[in-house]
Amino acid sequence: MTTIAAPSGDLPVSSEPSYLSAGYTLGSWLGTSDHKRIAILYAISVTLFFFLGGIAVTIVRVELFTPEADVVTADTYNRLFTLHGVIMVWFFMIPSIPNIFGNFLLPLMIGAPDVAFPRLNLMSWYLNIGGASLTIYALIAGGVDTGWTFYTPFSTMFSNTHVLATAAGVFLAGFSSIATGVNFIATTHMLRAPGMTWFRLPLFVWAIYATSIVMVLATPVLAITLILIVAERWLGLPIFDPSRGGDPVLFQHLFWFYSHPAVYIMVLPAMGVVSEVITCFARRRVFGYTFMVYAMIGIAGIGFFVWGHHMFVAGMSPYAGLIFSFLSFVVAVPSAIKVFNWTATLYRGQISFDAPMLYALGFLGLFTIGGLTGLFLASIPVDVHVTDTYFVVAHFHYIMVGGTVSAFFAALHFWWPKITGRLYPETWARFAAILMFFGFNFTFFPQFIVGYLGMPRRYHVYPPEFQVYNVLSSAGAVILAAAYLMPLGYLAWSLVWGRRAGRNPWDATGLEWQTASPPPRENFPRTPHVDVGPYDYHPEGMSPAPYQPRHRGQGDQA
Ligand code: HEM
Ligand SMILES: [Cu+2]
């Protein structure tokens, strides 16, 4: 038998209605202050944006199937990849895991009834939706062609598209991000249940906490940067225009001072998810828990000092370049520690390959490739060769899609029974996970090669010798798209026909598994008391208990 989790004495399961059945009107959703319902609101909006961004890039990949321009014009092409990048980065990657799973799980995992500021939480969602609406308005009005980075002088002087509306949209989304970060930090500090000390926090909570700190410290710089764009473009102030004493490279400094830390906003929550999933399906406590915590804090901290690695070819001093290069290698160390510790957790574990675990293992491999190629890019001579080529595109997609999106699906499957009270069909889910892994590699691995050979990014025509790699990439993207559509089908199916989950279908540790699935409005019938650390899968001196796949066998009605 495994020893389950934390509270002293089993908590009774509440007889209150679940958060889902506590009101069915539109108003009870759009005016809710329940962190779980807000998580669902985000799930709906973020999924919508994911598919919107996906449609744009589908057309991009169709265009790149042949070397000639035979589907869209150059202008349309620029707008399509910008739309893809803007939506995916600002409205999918950044809010996805923190705002859906962070919102849903943070209070549950620390034994709290809600976040610290429930109404601010709802406001964050409205800000996010407001920002997205402005951006979508810009699309309908004709689109933007600056790329997701809004580089000046292009965005301020030459682009005739809807930069202002898009910048305003991203600005609002930034406010949403700051409000969420403040809320999560306050929640973690103030609302932990008795006995839930800092070093008894699940790693997912630590990940959300570290992410929130980055959000609060970095996002204001993005806000200022966007205001400066507006000031130059709209009010005509000379800020980035060199002919009037401005400096376009200043824009890059400001932008990357936010956006490099932002890549950790995208990947730290994913690391938290992967820690929870691996430990559960290996039936072992996380190897080196304290190191995992310090590694996340280290990533969040050092991440602020490496922005210059995006600017090696922007004409910066070679000495500055050297230091940014060195620091980039330093920031890779804590990530490497984490990969090592996940591997050590798997070692001699009793592994079962349920869908969440397949996604988490996918994360592990793909994140490692993404991180290692980051080191290639951090070496100045290599970067000079592959800057602005498909090598870079492959690098960040390995981390952001292979890594974070895999972790997003791991989280979706792992906590689906908790969120909905239903089990998803395991065979379908495993099939989708495997298809996603193959489709992903098919799509992005050829891009390392074609980038290394010299194919630049953001071009809609290319020399015929690159076609074979682009055909592979586009074919892979079709597989990948199919794999992303599948969960939409079987998860929707499970809402109606899926078997009831019971409170803890995975035999997992962690407070969230101690309450009913789906949880009642107030989360716990009474405040839990915590007297052991997380991940007590394998009490000292005992061999790992075999995993009981109860969710597939006889029922586990709570
Ligand atoms: C951990 C998660 C990471 C994410 C999400 C990520 C994401 C990104 C993104 C989005 C870009 C492209 C920006 C653009 O549009 O131009 C990029 C470029 C780059 N990344 Fe990463 N990265 C990560 C890790 C790393 C690491 C660990 C390193 C090095 C230690 C690194 C080094 C670089 C460099 C040098 C570039 C600039 C390449 C160029 O434009 O020439 N990255 N990364
Ligand atoms: Cu960076």
XYZ file of C-alpha atoms and ligand atoms in Angstrom:
602
model
C 0.000 0.000 0.000
C 1.121 3.523 -0.616
C 0.916 6.122 2.058
C -1.286 8.850 0.793
C -0.525 12.451 1.373
C -0.600 15.037 3.895
C -3.428 15.846 6.215
C -3.559 14.250 9.627
C -6.661 12.121 9.543
C -8.596 11.636 6.315
C -10.618 14.626 5.289
C -14.281 13.920 4.870
C -15.518 14.510 1.344
C -17.841 17.481 1.253
C -21.490 16.952 0.608
C -21.752 20.458 -0.844
C -22.429 20.789 -4.585
C -19.320 20.943 -6.750
C -18.008 24.226 -8.110
C -19.471 23.236 -11.473
C -22.999 22.806 -10.197
C -22.993 25.927 -8.004
C -25.065 27.938 -10.490
C -25.677 27.450 -14.187
C -26.413 30.971 -15.439
C -24.043 32.916 -17.651
C -23.820 35.499 -14.884
C -22.724 32.886 -12.377
C -19.733 32.256 -14.657
C -18.898 35.719 -15.959
C -19.226 37.265 -12.499
C -17.621 34.456 -10.555
C -14.818 34.942 -8.072
C -14.159 31.208 -7.654
C -10.590 30.468 -8.746
C -11.756 27.167 -10.241
C -14.378 28.783 -12.437
C -11.914 31.481 -13.485
C -9.551 28.687 -14.465
C -12.286 27.297 -16.713
C -12.866 30.742 -18.245
C -9.178 30.885 -19.094
C -9.267 27.333 -20.419
C -11.982 28.314 -22.871
C -10.388 31.568 -24.037
C -6.843 30.206 -24.210
C -7.981 27.179 -26.227
C -9.709 29.512 -28.646
C -6.513 31.530 -29.113
C -4.459 28.368 -29.528
C -6.577 27.316 -32.468
C -6.636 30.821 -33.940
C -2.821 30.933 -33.839
C -2.799 27.411 -35.252
C -4.929 28.333 -38.248
C -2.548 31.187 -39.125
C 0.498 28.949 -39.061
C -1.257 26.269 -41.092
C -1.429 28.737 -43.973
C 2.251 29.602 -43.397
C 3.225 25.937 -43.697
C 1.070 25.503 -46.809
C 2.858 28.461 -48.419
C 6.261 27.009 -47.538
C 5.436 23.675 -49.150
C 6.896 25.019 -52.400
C 9.810 27.423 -52.935
C 7.654 29.873 -54.908
C 5.021 32.268 -53.626
C 1.907 30.504 -54.791
C -0.613 30.759 -51.972
C -0.365 34.187 -50.339
C 1.410 37.454 -51.111
C 4.507 38.566 -49.238
C 2.449 41.050 -47.207
C -0.134 38.494 -46.206
C 2.635 36.076 -45.298
C 4.193 38.646 -42.937
C 0.834 39.208 -41.321
C 0.214 35.521 -40.895
C 3.435 34.690 -39.056
C 3.046 37.824 -36.942
C -0.494 36.841 -36.044
C 0.766 33.377 -35.188
C 3.588 34.648 -32.977
C 1.605 37.407 -31.252
C -1.291 35.129 -30.376
C 0.767 32.115 -29.404
C 3.255 33.985 -27.221
C 1.077 36.639 -25.596
C -2.278 34.923 -25.492
C -1.441 31.231 -25.319
C 2.016 30.443 -23.903
C 2.146 33.088 -21.177
C -1.337 32.622 -19.719
C -1.805 28.916 -20.422
C -0.378 26.883 -17.544
C -0.263 29.591 -14.832
C -3.733 30.950 -15.463
C -5.541 27.667 -16.054
C -3.746 25.153 -13.862
C -2.124 27.650 -11.501
C -5.498 29.181 -10.822
C -7.246 25.875 -10.394
C -4.578 24.134 -8.347
C -2.652 26.677 -6.310
C -5.335 27.124 -3.602
C -6.143 23.397 -3.633
C -2.503 22.395 -3.313
C -1.837 24.649 -0.339
C -5.143 23.928 1.391
C -6.757 27.341 0.842
C -10.392 28.160 0.023
C -9.465 30.543 -2.843
C -6.701 32.890 -4.010
C -5.868 35.951 -1.898
C -7.764 38.429 -4.114
C -10.593 36.590 -5.876
C -12.068 39.651 -7.569
C -8.678 40.796 -8.859
C -8.388 37.317 -10.275
C -11.571 37.824 -12.289
C -10.331 41.256 -13.383
C -7.174 39.619 -14.743
C -9.298 37.476 -16.997
C -11.218 40.485 -18.291
C -7.949 42.343 -18.957
C -6.665 39.331 -20.838
C -9.838 39.089 -22.904
C -9.806 42.841 -23.490
C -6.233 42.648 -24.747
C -7.032 39.733 -26.994
C -10.044 41.571 -28.400
C -7.917 44.559 -29.364
C -5.434 42.262 -31.038
C -8.142 40.397 -32.881
C -9.623 43.745 -33.911
C -6.217 44.619 -35.420
C -6.382 41.424 -37.400
C -9.816 42.042 -38.765
C -8.835 45.608 -39.595
C -5.954 44.328 -41.711
C -3.357 42.737 -39.469
C 0.179 43.525 -38.320
C 3.443 42.600 -40.006
C 6.104 43.467 -37.430
C 6.690 40.005 -36.035
C 5.863 39.263 -32.389
C 8.891 41.324 -31.279
C 7.717 44.695 -32.735
C 11.300 45.645 -33.617
C 11.909 49.345 -34.293
C 12.423 51.214 -36.558
C 10.135 48.949 -38.530
C 7.241 49.050 -36.074
C 7.532 52.794 -35.423
C 8.452 54.217 -38.833
C 7.824 51.845 -41.707
C 5.020 49.462 -40.924
C 1.646 50.767 -42.101
C -0.345 48.176 -40.242
C -2.241 48.167 -36.978
C 0.711 48.268 -34.609
C -1.070 50.540 -32.122
C -4.056 48.308 -31.536
C -1.844 45.271 -31.237
C 0.554 46.975 -28.841
C -2.403 48.154 -26.762
C -3.714 44.596 -26.698
C -0.416 43.190 -25.504
C -0.208 46.013 -22.954
C -3.542 44.994 -21.422
C -2.490 41.365 -21.383
C 0.624 42.504 -19.520
C -1.511 44.110 -16.833
C -3.421 40.885 -16.534
C -0.139 39.079 -16.058
C 1.031 41.453 -13.319
C -2.259 41.195 -11.441
C -2.129 37.416 -11.612
C 1.462 37.373 -10.386
C 0.668 39.601 -7.398
C -2.329 37.444 -6.571
C -0.392 34.183 -6.665
C 2.485 35.576 -4.597
C 0.088 36.859 -1.936
C -1.792 33.566 -1.944
C 1.347 31.511 -1.437
C 2.520 33.737 1.380
C -0.726 34.159 3.238
C -3.042 31.245 2.647
C -0.989 28.111 3.227
C -2.780 25.620 5.482
C -1.347 24.999 8.956
C 1.765 22.821 8.651
C 2.254 23.618 4.932
C 5.769 25.009 5.324
C 7.710 26.402 2.378
C 9.639 23.200 1.946
C 6.515 21.102 2.020
C 5.077 22.941 -0.962
C 4.558 20.822 -4.076
C 7.025 21.747 -6.827
C 4.157 22.962 -8.985
C 3.411 25.605 -6.341
C 7.061 26.609 -6.257
C 7.040 26.858 -10.044
C 3.983 29.115 -10.036
C 5.547 31.203 -7.278
C 8.836 31.657 -9.178
C 6.896 32.454 -12.351
C 4.821 35.049 -10.531
C 7.945 36.828 -9.331
C 9.228 37.036 -12.892
C 5.822 38.291 -14.061
C 5.717 41.054 -11.478
C 9.310 42.186 -11.981
C 9.632 41.905 -15.763
C 6.226 42.795 -17.185
C 6.338 46.523 -16.245
C 9.364 46.856 -18.559
C 7.303 45.467 -21.410
C 4.540 47.918 -20.576
C 6.987 50.835 -20.699
C 8.414 49.586 -23.991
C 4.979 49.438 -25.561
C 4.160 52.928 -24.271
C 7.353 54.189 -25.912
C 6.282 52.677 -29.228
C 2.960 54.443 -28.921
C 4.724 57.683 -27.952
C 6.885 57.536 -31.040
C 4.329 56.272 -33.520
C 1.351 58.234 -32.389
C 2.729 61.322 -30.675
C 5.848 61.557 -32.841
C 8.315 61.716 -29.939
C 11.865 60.859 -31.091
C 12.818 57.813 -29.044
C 13.985 55.113 -31.406
C 14.466 57.121 -34.612
C 18.243 57.594 -35.103
C 17.814 60.562 -37.451
C 16.287 62.476 -34.536
C 18.729 61.290 -31.890
C 16.844 58.122 -30.943
C 18.276 54.627 -30.724
C 16.601 51.577 -32.306
C 18.890 49.228 -30.386
C 17.466 50.651 -27.157
C 14.199 49.056 -28.178
C 15.853 45.656 -28.411
C 17.374 46.033 -24.951
C 14.052 46.990 -23.423
C 12.155 44.312 -25.304
C 14.502 41.454 -24.435
C 14.913 42.614 -20.867
C 11.289 41.551 -20.574
C 11.130 38.831 -23.161
C 14.026 36.705 -22.132
C 12.629 36.373 -18.574
C 9.286 35.839 -20.284
C 10.561 32.639 -21.839
C 10.917 31.424 -18.277
C 7.356 32.557 -17.561
C 6.524 30.083 -20.301
C 8.713 27.207 -19.177
C 8.854 27.299 -15.353
C 5.182 26.330 -14.906
C 5.785 23.489 -17.346
C 8.665 22.301 -15.180
C 6.321 22.308 -12.208
C 3.783 20.154 -14.031
C 6.426 17.686 -15.156
C 7.731 17.288 -11.602
C 4.251 16.393 -10.322
C 3.539 13.960 -13.136
C 6.879 12.154 -13.138
C 6.896 11.592 -9.409
C 3.360 10.211 -9.494
C 3.842 7.781 -12.371
C 7.281 6.660 -11.223
C 5.894 6.156 -7.708
C 8.958 7.790 -6.217
C 9.469 11.048 -4.404
C 11.207 13.692 -6.486
C 14.957 13.240 -6.387
C 16.634 16.261 -4.779
C 13.510 18.277 -3.912
C 15.477 21.205 -2.420
C 17.757 21.354 -5.445
C 14.670 21.457 -7.643
C 13.394 24.458 -5.674
C 16.704 26.325 -5.760
C 17.086 25.531 -9.457
C 13.761 27.212 -10.195
C 14.667 30.264 -8.136
C 18.050 30.303 -9.883
C 16.443 30.168 -13.329
C 14.053 32.963 -12.407
C 16.911 35.107 -11.064
C 19.699 34.553 -13.605
C 17.130 34.794 -16.407
C 17.206 38.563 -15.894
C 20.869 38.851 -16.890
C 21.056 37.151 -20.254
C 18.813 39.247 -22.521
C 21.801 40.391 -24.584
C 22.126 36.944 -26.186
C 19.322 38.000 -28.512
C 21.449 40.904 -29.713
C 24.836 39.446 -30.604
C 24.488 40.758 -34.149
C 22.832 44.063 -33.237
C 26.179 45.815 -33.019
C 26.825 45.515 -29.320
C 30.290 45.713 -27.816
C 32.220 42.434 -28.066
C 32.925 42.562 -24.328
C 29.263 42.891 -23.508
C 28.636 39.998 -25.887
C 31.201 37.895 -24.070
C 29.539 38.481 -20.713
C 26.041 37.769 -22.029
C 27.380 34.601 -23.616
C 28.972 33.471 -20.366
C 25.859 34.247 -18.314
C 23.724 32.322 -20.806
C 25.802 29.259 -20.142
C 25.341 29.857 -16.410
C 21.530 30.001 -16.709
C 21.604 26.623 -18.407
C 23.069 24.996 -15.280
C 19.918 25.018 -13.123
C 17.899 23.661 -16.071
C 20.422 20.876 -16.441
C 20.115 20.118 -12.722
C 16.398 19.726 -13.170
C 16.740 17.368 -16.116
C 19.234 15.338 -14.112
C 16.897 15.149 -11.111
C 13.888 14.117 -13.185
C 15.976 11.366 -14.706
C 17.145 10.294 -11.255
C 13.506 10.218 -10.115
C 12.673 7.865 -12.970
C 15.635 5.657 -12.200
C 14.411 2.508 -10.409
C 10.912 3.932 -10.327
C 7.834 1.790 -10.915
C 6.975 3.573 -14.118
C 3.559 3.342 -15.706
C 3.031 4.920 -19.068
C -0.292 6.625 -18.696
C -0.990 9.564 -21.019
C 0.172 12.299 -18.619
C 3.444 10.433 -18.185
C 3.897 10.052 -21.956
C 3.505 13.799 -22.347
C 5.921 14.433 -19.469
C 8.537 12.115 -20.966
C 8.050 13.917 -24.286
C 8.753 17.176 -22.464
C 11.945 15.763 -21.011
C 13.455 14.778 -24.363
C 12.304 17.797 -26.339
C 13.156 20.343 -23.660
C 16.652 18.877 -23.481
C 17.170 19.291 -27.229
C 15.802 22.828 -27.046
C 18.030 23.722 -24.123
C 21.168 22.259 -25.654
C 20.627 24.114 -28.909
C 20.190 27.235 -26.778
C 23.799 26.729 -25.762
C 24.809 26.593 -29.430
C 23.071 29.925 -29.889
C 24.691 31.337 -26.786
C 28.133 30.817 -28.315
C 28.713 33.969 -30.307
C 30.444 32.419 -33.362
C 27.650 29.899 -33.869
C 24.988 32.523 -33.326
C 26.524 34.827 -35.918
C 26.178 31.979 -38.400
C 22.602 30.953 -37.586
C 20.996 34.195 -36.362
C 17.601 34.728 -37.922
C 17.631 31.330 -39.562
C 15.344 28.367 -39.059
C 17.837 27.019 -36.529
C 16.514 29.617 -34.090
C 12.933 28.778 -35.007
C 13.636 25.115 -34.285
C 15.362 25.979 -30.987
C 12.512 27.907 -29.485
C 9.826 25.600 -30.802
C 11.560 22.641 -29.185
C 11.310 24.429 -25.862
C 8.037 26.243 -26.190
C 6.036 23.659 -28.123
C 7.936 20.425 -27.464
C 8.413 21.508 -23.861
C 5.650 23.769 -22.647
C 2.829 22.557 -24.876
C 3.678 18.926 -24.029
C 3.559 19.855 -20.351
C 0.264 21.649 -20.943
C -1.222 18.419 -22.263
C 0.363 16.449 -19.411
C -1.381 18.792 -16.972
C -4.644 18.645 -18.883
C -4.771 14.848 -18.680
C -3.349 14.517 -15.176
C -5.824 16.942 -13.575
C -8.744 16.335 -15.949
C -10.376 13.882 -13.513
C -10.006 16.444 -10.713
C -11.349 19.339 -12.767
C -14.274 17.552 -14.403
C -14.870 14.525 -12.185
C -14.609 12.258 -15.248
C -11.949 9.915 -16.598
C -10.767 10.419 -20.165
C -10.352 7.428 -22.530
C -6.799 6.256 -21.870
C -6.093 4.548 -25.199
C -7.082 7.572 -27.241
C -5.044 9.815 -25.006
C -1.918 7.681 -25.337
C -2.359 7.539 -29.077
C -2.636 11.337 -29.267
C 0.441 11.765 -27.056
C 2.563 9.518 -29.269
C 1.241 11.100 -32.460
C 2.010 14.545 -31.058
C 5.586 13.532 -30.274
C 6.203 12.186 -33.782
C 4.379 15.017 -35.518
C 6.380 17.505 -33.517
C 9.798 16.050 -34.383
C 8.760 15.622 -38.002
C 7.855 19.307 -38.122
C 10.742 20.881 -36.283
C 13.796 18.667 -36.591
C 14.292 19.427 -40.316
C 14.307 23.109 -39.368
C 17.576 22.667 -37.470
C 19.158 21.342 -40.643
C 17.701 23.825 -43.089
C 18.565 26.653 -40.701
C 22.099 25.445 -40.351
C 22.283 25.317 -44.156
C 21.287 28.967 -44.228
C 17.547 29.292 -44.753
C 16.493 32.584 -43.150
C 13.307 32.845 -41.094
C 10.333 35.083 -42.030
C 10.724 34.670 -45.825
C 7.908 33.356 -47.974
C 10.085 32.242 -50.909
C 13.298 30.248 -50.720
C 15.862 28.534 -52.970
C 14.705 25.140 -54.325
C 17.463 23.191 -52.559
C 15.669 23.817 -49.256
C 12.393 22.352 -50.422
C 12.852 18.820 -49.151
C 13.185 20.048 -45.544
C 10.177 22.287 -45.897
C 8.059 19.489 -47.309
C 8.994 17.331 -44.320
C 8.159 20.201 -41.988
C 4.799 20.916 -43.576
C 3.875 17.223 -43.631
C 4.817 16.951 -39.957
C 2.656 19.968 -39.203
C -0.364 18.131 -40.620
C 0.269 15.214 -38.251
C 0.799 17.611 -35.376
C -2.412 19.477 -36.128
C -4.347 16.208 -36.170
C -2.787 15.250 -32.830
C -3.860 18.579 -31.301
C -7.423 18.157 -32.532
C -7.853 14.684 -31.049
C -8.028 15.685 -27.352
C -10.716 18.202 -28.258
C -12.824 15.242 -29.368
C -12.177 12.625 -26.706
C -12.100 15.044 -23.793
C -15.458 16.488 -24.855
C -16.715 12.895 -25.138
C -15.540 12.125 -21.618
C -17.519 15.039 -20.179
C -20.690 13.154 -20.988
C -19.717 9.492 -21.214
C -16.477 9.255 -19.239
C -16.533 7.121 -16.074
C -16.655 8.961 -12.763
C -13.200 9.646 -11.445
C -13.377 9.380 -7.685
C -11.286 11.741 -5.666
C -7.871 10.228 -6.364
C -7.733 8.072 -9.508
C -3.921 8.100 -9.719
C -3.255 7.233 -6.078
C -1.386 10.512 -6.012
C -0.140 12.458 -3.026
C -0.967 16.135 -2.674
C -3.842 17.980 -1.054
C -5.776 18.503 -4.286
C -6.415 14.758 -4.418
C -7.926 14.772 -0.925
C -11.047 16.651 -1.853
C -13.922 15.601 -4.090
C -13.645 15.575 -7.895
C -14.828 18.100 -8.990
C -14.104 20.035 -5.781
C -16.854 21.904 -3.897
C -16.950 25.700 -4.033
C -15.012 26.062 -0.776
C -12.417 23.417 -1.776
C -12.157 21.644 1.583
C -14.906 20.961 4.105
C -12.475 22.029 6.824
C -8.964 23.452 6.725
C -6.486 20.612 6.246
C -3.513 20.193 8.561
C -0.304 19.109 6.898
C 2.278 17.038 8.696
C 4.414 15.442 5.976
C 6.237 16.692 2.912
C 4.943 16.244 -0.636
C 5.546 13.072 -2.649
C 5.406 10.489 0.112
C 5.185 7.733 -2.487
C 8.074 5.785 -1.181
C 8.583 6.006 2.553
C 12.235 5.686 3.467
C 13.485 2.108 3.493
C 10.581 0.627 1.553
C 10.650 -0.460 -2.050
C 8.348 1.478 -4.375
C 4.805 0.261 -4.117
C 3.496 -1.076 -7.395
C 1.131 1.300 -9.141
C -2.498 0.296 -8.958
C -4.114 1.330 -12.218
C -7.486 1.613 -10.546
C -8.742 4.167 -12.981
C -8.761 1.489 -15.648
C -9.944 -1.411 -13.515
C -12.758 -1.454 -10.985
C -14.317 1.824 -9.953
C -12.904 4.198 -7.402
C -15.967 6.027 -6.260
C -15.090 8.462 -3.540
C 14.286 27.652 -21.301
C 13.465 28.034 -22.197
C 13.798 28.816 -23.444
C 12.873 29.368 -24.233
C 11.365 29.312 -24.022
C 13.554 30.041 -25.301
C 12.924 30.786 -26.278
C 13.542 31.474 -27.252
C 12.891 32.290 -28.243
C 11.385 32.554 -28.308
C 13.824 32.767 -29.066
C 13.600 33.546 -30.349
C 13.339 34.936 -30.177
C 13.088 35.576 -31.528
O 11.939 35.582 -31.990
O 14.055 36.058 -32.112
C 15.084 32.307 -28.575
C 16.292 32.644 -29.114
C 17.477 32.396 -28.483
N 17.676 31.556 -27.401
Fe 16.308 30.609 -26.368
N 14.895 29.852 -25.167
C 15.084 29.108 -24.032
C 16.280 28.701 -23.528
C 17.486 29.137 -23.969
C 18.740 28.853 -23.343
C 18.909 27.982 -22.105
C 19.657 29.516 -24.050
C 21.140 29.599 -23.831
C 21.717 29.288 -22.735
C 19.000 30.196 -25.133
C 19.628 30.981 -26.068
C 19.007 31.631 -27.086
C 19.662 32.527 -27.991
C 21.140 32.883 -27.972
C 18.699 33.011 -28.867
C 18.903 34.028 -29.960
C 19.154 33.390 -31.260
C 19.199 34.368 -32.376
O 18.208 35.071 -32.625
O 20.260 34.429 -33.012
N 17.677 29.935 -25.062
N 14.895 31.487 -27.479
Cu 16.787 34.559 -24.427
